[in-house]
Amino acid sequence: MDVSSTDTNSSLHHRLYGNGMIATDMTYRGSQNQLLERQKVHVQQFLATEDALNKDAEARDLCQKLLKKLHRTGAVVSSNSTGIGGTTQNMGSLRQFELEVWAKEREAAGLRTSLDTLMSEIQRLNQLCAERKEAEESLRKNWKKIQEFDARRSEL
């Protein structure tokens, strides 16, 4: 075997040099893998934040719709109550009118409950968004530290 020629397929070469990679290449690759993992986590958190913001917007829209419906229901109940005499005569019985009022009151109570539920959900989502933003800011600070460290290390 000629010593001056190196056989890159030999097992000795592979054990000594590890597929042609030197230690700094392996360290660099490890740093790259860590950076990619951090970027992946950052993207996942960003997507979760965006999803929470979208859910928050949907909840707000639904809340606005329920508020409008609640106001319309209140207007219908108040318009029915202004013409009590005529309405009860047309309907034929005071009992029927009472049942309709109770039905409207139940519907209004259900809408209020839905509104309260949505408002609490909005608060929960806003809190989640705030937590995600804090985590995102923390990641940005850590990312800057990592970049500064890598820059200093590469200068050496």
XYZ file of N, CA and C in Angstrom, residues 1-154:
462
model
N 0.839 -1.181 0.000
C 0.000 0.000 0.000
C 0.874 1.231 0.000
N 0.580 2.168 -0.875
C 1.342 3.402 -1.007
C 0.877 4.382 0.062
N 1.782 4.879 0.893
C 1.449 5.768 2.003
C 1.040 7.140 1.498
N 1.600 7.575 0.385
C 1.303 8.925 -0.110
C -0.112 9.031 -0.664
N -0.680 7.942 -1.132
C -2.057 8.003 -1.634
C -3.003 7.563 -0.521
N -4.049 8.331 -0.340
C -5.003 7.983 0.719
C -6.242 7.404 0.081
N -6.669 6.309 0.624
C -7.899 5.676 0.166
C -9.033 6.171 1.060
N -9.889 7.019 0.510
C -10.951 7.625 1.322
C -12.032 6.624 1.679
N -12.025 5.463 1.043
C -13.022 4.453 1.361
C -12.554 3.507 2.458
N -11.312 3.623 2.892
C -10.798 2.693 3.897
C -11.447 2.970 5.248
N -11.558 1.900 6.040
C -12.194 2.042 7.353
C -11.337 2.889 8.286
N -10.006 2.839 8.124
C -9.131 3.656 8.956
C -9.368 5.135 8.677
N -9.465 5.492 7.425
C -9.723 6.895 7.055
C -11.068 7.341 7.613
N -12.044 6.473 7.504
C -13.390 6.804 7.996
C -13.371 7.023 9.511
N -12.651 6.168 10.237
C -12.589 6.307 11.698
C -11.816 7.555 12.103
N -10.757 7.857 11.380
C -9.938 9.014 11.745
C -10.619 10.336 11.396
N -11.210 10.403 10.221
C -11.713 11.690 9.742
C -13.233 11.770 9.699
N -13.916 10.681 9.944
C -15.366 10.691 10.024
C -16.043 11.208 8.771
N -15.883 10.532 7.669
C -16.525 10.920 6.407
C -16.027 12.262 5.893
N -14.794 12.610 6.170
C -14.223 13.840 5.647
C -14.562 15.072 6.462
N -15.256 14.908 7.564
C -15.627 16.058 8.380
C -14.586 16.230 9.474
N -14.162 17.443 9.671
C -13.250 17.713 10.772
C -14.069 18.210 11.951
N -13.449 18.338 13.098
C -14.174 18.658 14.333
C -14.929 19.975 14.224
N -14.335 20.977 13.579
C -15.035 22.270 13.482
C -16.272 22.152 12.612
N -16.206 21.291 11.563
C -17.392 21.072 10.733
C -18.502 20.438 11.559
N -18.132 19.473 12.401
C -19.140 18.798 13.212
C -19.736 19.758 14.240
N -18.894 20.615 14.828
C -19.399 21.606 15.780
C -20.321 22.576 15.075
N -19.910 22.990 13.885
C -20.739 23.912 13.105
C -22.077 23.262 12.777
N -22.040 21.992 12.376
C -23.283 21.282 12.045
C -24.172 21.156 13.286
N -23.577 20.890 14.443
C -24.346 20.824 15.686
C -24.990 22.161 16.011
N -24.244 23.241 15.814
C -24.804 24.579 16.045
C -25.935 24.852 15.072
N -25.742 24.453 13.838
C -26.793 24.651 12.835
C -28.053 23.880 13.220
N -27.872 22.640 13.679
C -29.028 21.839 14.100
C -29.752 22.492 15.267
N -28.981 23.022 16.226
C -29.608 23.710 17.356
C -30.372 24.940 16.883
N -29.779 25.686 15.981
C -30.451 26.880 15.456
C -31.725 26.503 14.714
N -31.655 25.429 13.934
C -32.849 24.988 13.214
C -33.944 24.552 14.177
N -33.561 23.855 15.243
C -34.552 23.437 16.242
C -35.193 24.651 16.901
N -34.382 25.639 17.230
C -34.926 26.854 17.854
C -35.842 27.598 16.892
N -35.438 27.647 15.633
C -36.291 28.301 14.640
C -37.608 27.557 14.498
N -37.548 26.230 14.534
C -38.765 25.431 14.420
C -39.700 25.712 15.598
N -39.152 25.781 16.801
C -39.958 26.101 17.984
C -40.544 27.498 17.849
N -39.734 28.426 17.369
C -40.206 29.805 17.189
C -41.364 29.851 16.196
N -41.243 29.145 15.097
C -42.312 29.116 14.091
C -43.569 28.482 14.673
N -43.416 27.418 15.436
C -44.582 26.778 16.055
C -45.274 27.727 17.021
N -44.500 28.461 17.805
C -45.105 29.423 18.731
C -45.771 30.556 17.967
N -45.137 30.988 16.889
C -45.739 32.046 16.075
C -47.073 31.580 15.503
N -47.107 30.357 14.978
C -48.354 29.823 14.422
C -49.422 29.679 15.501
N -49.023 29.250 16.677
C -49.991 29.136 17.778
C -50.528 30.510 18.163
N -49.659 31.516 18.163
C -50.099 32.882 18.466
C -51.070 33.368 17.414
N -50.743 33.138 16.155
C -51.640 33.564 15.077
C -52.979 32.844 15.170
N -52.941 31.558 15.505
C -54.184 30.801 15.660
C -55.027 31.376 16.795
N -54.372 31.705 17.905
C -55.100 32.295 19.038
C -55.677 33.653 18.657
N -54.921 34.439 17.894
C -55.432 35.739 17.446
C -56.634 35.569 16.524
N -56.573 34.574 15.646
C -57.711 34.307 14.757
C -58.935 33.875 15.552
N -58.731 32.996 16.540
C -59.852 32.572 17.376
C -60.420 33.752 18.148
N -59.541 34.632 18.602
C -59.982 35.826 19.316
C -60.840 36.696 18.408
N -60.400 36.891 17.173
C -61.174 37.700 16.227
C -62.529 37.057 15.930
N -62.532 35.737 15.757
C -63.799 35.037 15.513
C -64.736 35.178 16.707
N -64.184 35.053 17.909
C -65.013 35.186 19.110
C -65.569 36.597 19.225
N -64.754 37.594 18.879
C -65.235 38.980 18.916
C -66.366 39.188 17.913
N -66.200 38.646 16.708
C -67.256 38.776 15.697
C -68.544 38.120 16.174
N -68.423 36.921 16.704
C -69.597 36.216 17.201
C -70.230 36.976 18.360
N -69.398 37.545 19.199
C -69.887 38.339 20.327
C -70.673 39.548 19.816
N -70.141 40.219 18.790
C -70.842 41.375 18.219
C -72.179 40.958 17.619
N -72.191 39.824 16.928
C -73.444 39.336 16.347
C -74.469 39.033 17.435
N -74.006 38.392 18.514
C -74.921 38.081 19.610
C -75.432 39.350 20.284
N -74.552 40.342 20.422
C -74.997 41.616 21.000
C -76.070 42.262 20.130
N -75.846 42.255 18.819
C -76.847 42.833 17.913
C -78.161 42.069 18.014
N -78.062 40.740 18.049
C -79.269 39.922 18.151
C -79.971 40.176 19.480
N -79.198 40.329 20.546
C -79.764 40.612 21.859
C -80.488 41.951 21.852
N -79.888 42.953 21.221
C -80.531 44.272 21.147
C -81.804 44.214 20.314
N -81.773 43.462 19.221
C -82.986 43.321 18.403
C -84.074 42.600 19.189
N -83.707 41.566 19.925
C -84.679 40.827 20.731
C -85.282 41.743 21.784
N -84.453 42.563 22.398
C -84.955 43.521 23.383
C -85.911 44.506 22.758
N -85.636 44.929 21.513
C -86.525 45.864 20.825
C -87.853 45.194 20.511
N -87.820 43.916 20.120
C -89.058 43.192 19.813
C -89.900 43.044 21.072
N -89.263 42.688 22.192
C -89.996 42.529 23.446
C -90.602 43.853 23.868
N -89.832 44.941 23.745
C -90.372 46.236 24.171
C -91.484 46.698 23.238
N -91.391 46.403 21.942
C -92.470 46.808 21.036
C -93.728 45.990 21.299
N -93.569 44.729 21.680
C -94.733 43.913 22.034
C -95.372 44.411 23.320
N -94.566 44.878 24.251
C -95.122 45.300 25.531
C -95.835 46.640 25.419
N -95.527 47.449 24.399
C -96.213 48.733 24.266
C -97.644 48.555 23.814
N -97.931 47.537 23.060
C -99.291 47.335 22.583
C -99.936 46.156 23.259
N -99.872 46.080 24.565
C -100.377 44.909 25.293
C -101.854 44.677 25.012
N -102.648 45.714 25.073
C -104.088 45.537 24.878
C -104.417 44.992 23.510
N -103.883 45.608 22.450
C -104.167 45.175 21.086
C -103.598 43.812 20.796
N -102.411 43.537 21.278
C -101.765 42.258 21.014
C -102.535 41.125 21.672
N -102.949 41.320 22.913
C -103.662 40.235 23.596
C -105.029 39.993 22.974
N -105.662 41.055 22.493
C -106.960 40.860 21.844
C -106.785 40.113 20.532
N -105.751 40.468 19.760
C -105.505 39.789 18.488
C -105.107 38.335 18.717
N -104.372 38.058 19.740
C -103.921 36.693 19.984
C -105.024 35.858 20.625
N -105.962 36.509 21.233
C -107.086 35.773 21.787
C -106.955 35.438 23.244
N -105.757 35.530 23.813
C -105.663 35.164 25.221
C -104.427 35.796 25.848
N -104.581 36.203 27.074
C -103.465 36.768 27.831
C -102.418 35.687 28.124
N -102.851 34.474 28.300
C -101.943 33.365 28.591
C -100.965 33.137 27.439
N -101.447 33.189 26.217
C -100.592 33.013 25.041
C -99.518 34.105 25.003
N -99.922 35.328 25.325
C -98.976 36.441 25.334
C -97.905 36.228 26.410
N -98.312 35.762 27.588
C -97.354 35.489 28.657
C -96.346 34.422 28.230
N -96.828 33.391 27.553
C -95.929 32.333 27.074
C -94.911 32.881 26.080
N -95.356 33.774 25.206
C -94.437 34.378 24.237
C -93.397 35.240 24.943
N -93.829 36.004 25.947
C -92.892 36.843 26.693
C -91.868 35.966 27.408
N -92.323 34.891 28.032
C -91.395 33.992 28.709
C -90.399 33.374 27.725
N -90.891 33.017 26.557
C -90.000 32.451 25.536
C -88.937 33.476 25.140
N -89.358 34.730 24.963
C -88.398 35.786 24.611
C -87.414 36.018 25.757
N -87.901 35.962 26.988
C -87.008 36.137 28.137
C -85.991 35.001 28.224
N -86.441 33.778 27.962
C -85.518 32.640 27.953
C -84.481 32.798 26.846
N -84.945 33.227 25.685
C -84.015 33.436 24.573
C -83.001 34.520 24.922
N -83.476 35.619 25.520
C -82.573 36.702 25.919
C -81.582 36.216 26.980
N -82.055 35.409 27.927
C -81.161 34.867 28.958
C -80.108 33.954 28.326
N -80.530 33.149 27.371
C -79.579 32.286 26.666
C -78.543 33.093 25.911
N -78.989 34.173 25.274
C -78.051 35.031 24.550
C -77.079 35.714 25.514
N -77.591 36.144 26.659
C -76.707 36.766 27.656
C -75.669 35.758 28.152
N -76.104 34.535 28.379
C -75.177 33.490 28.817
C -74.126 33.220 27.743
N -74.567 33.152 26.502
C -73.620 32.955 25.394
C -72.642 34.115 25.326
N -73.155 35.311 25.511
C -72.306 36.498 25.489
C -71.281 36.448 26.617
N -71.721 36.087 27.816
C -70.793 35.979 28.946
C -69.724 34.925 28.679
N -70.146 33.799 28.116
C -69.196 32.734 27.789
C -68.174 33.221 26.767
N -68.657 33.905 25.744
C -67.743 34.416 24.720
C -66.803 35.478 25.288
N -67.306 36.323 26.158
C -66.451 37.352 26.758
C -65.350 36.707 27.599
N -65.689 35.665 28.355
C -64.659 34.982 29.144
C -63.665 34.272 28.226
N -64.152 33.741 27.111
C -63.256 33.097 26.141
C -62.322 34.131 25.511
N -62.848 35.305 25.225
C -62.018 36.383 24.675
C -60.930 36.754 25.674
N -61.293 36.876 26.947
C -60.295 37.194 27.969
C -59.231 36.109 28.046
N -59.650 34.858 27.973
C -58.699 33.748 28.026
C -57.754 33.783 26.830
N -58.329 34.041 25.644
C -57.500 34.094 24.437
C -56.556 35.295 24.469
N -57.026 36.424 24.983
C -56.152 37.592 25.112
C -54.994 37.291 26.052
N -55.281 36.580 27.132
C -54.230 36.201 28.068
C -53.234 35.253 27.395
N -53.741 34.303 26.625
C -52.854 33.393 25.891
C -51.985 34.157 24.903
N -52.592 35.123 24.208
C -51.826 35.929 23.251
C -50.718 36.692 23.963
N -51.045 37.264 25.116
C -50.037 38.003 25.877
C -48.902 37.074 26.307
N -49.249 35.874 26.760
C -48.224 34.910 27.161
C -47.365 34.502 25.974
N -48.007 34.295 24.824
C -47.252 33.910 23.621
C -46.312 35.038 23.199
N -46.797 36.280 23.293
C -45.944 37.410 22.922
C -44.749 37.512 23.860
N -44.977 37.279 25.152
C -43.866 37.289 26.102
C -42.863 36.191 25.761
N -43.365 35.007 25.455
C -42.479 33.891 25.096
C -41.721 34.203 23.812
N -42.418 34.824 22.866
C -41.785 35.191 21.602
C -40.671 36.206 21.841
N -40.938 37.190 22.693
C -39.931 38.201 23.014
C -38.738 37.564 23.718
N -39.005 36.636 24.608
C -37.930 35.923 25.292
C -37.087 35.136 24.288
N -37.759 34.486 23.342
C -37.030 33.753 22.299
C -36.166 34.691 21.467
N -36.718 35.869 21.142
C -35.930 36.834 20.361
C -34.681 37.251 21.120
N -34.819 37.514 22.430
C -33.659 37.907 23.237
C -32.632 36.783 23.265
N -33.108 35.566 23.487
C -32.185 34.423 23.507
C -31.533 34.218 22.145
N -32.290 34.422 21.085
C -31.761 34.277 19.736
C -30.649 35.296 19.495
N -30.849 36.540 19.963
C -29.808 37.563 19.816
C -28.554 37.155 20.579
N -28.737 36.625 21.788
C -27.589 36.185 22.573
C -26.839 35.076 21.847
N -27.573 34.155 21.267
C -26.952 33.048 20.532
C -26.185 33.584 19.332
N -26.788 34.508 18.602
C -26.120 35.079 17.434
C -24.858 35.834 17.849
N -24.948 36.600 18.941
C -23.770 37.324 19.420
C -22.677 36.351 19.839
N -23.063 35.279 20.516
C -22.095 34.273 20.937
C -21.444 33.620 19.724
N -22.253 33.249 18.736
C -21.707 32.636 17.522
C -20.781 33.600 16.793
N -21.144 34.883 16.772
C -20.302 35.878 16.099
C -18.960 36.008 16.820
N -18.996 36.059 18.145
C -17.744 36.154 18.909
C -16.904 34.895 18.730
N -17.558 33.742 18.719
C -16.847 32.482 18.565
C -16.210 32.396 17.186
N -16.919 32.860 16.165
C -16.363 32.785 14.809
C -15.213 33.768 14.628
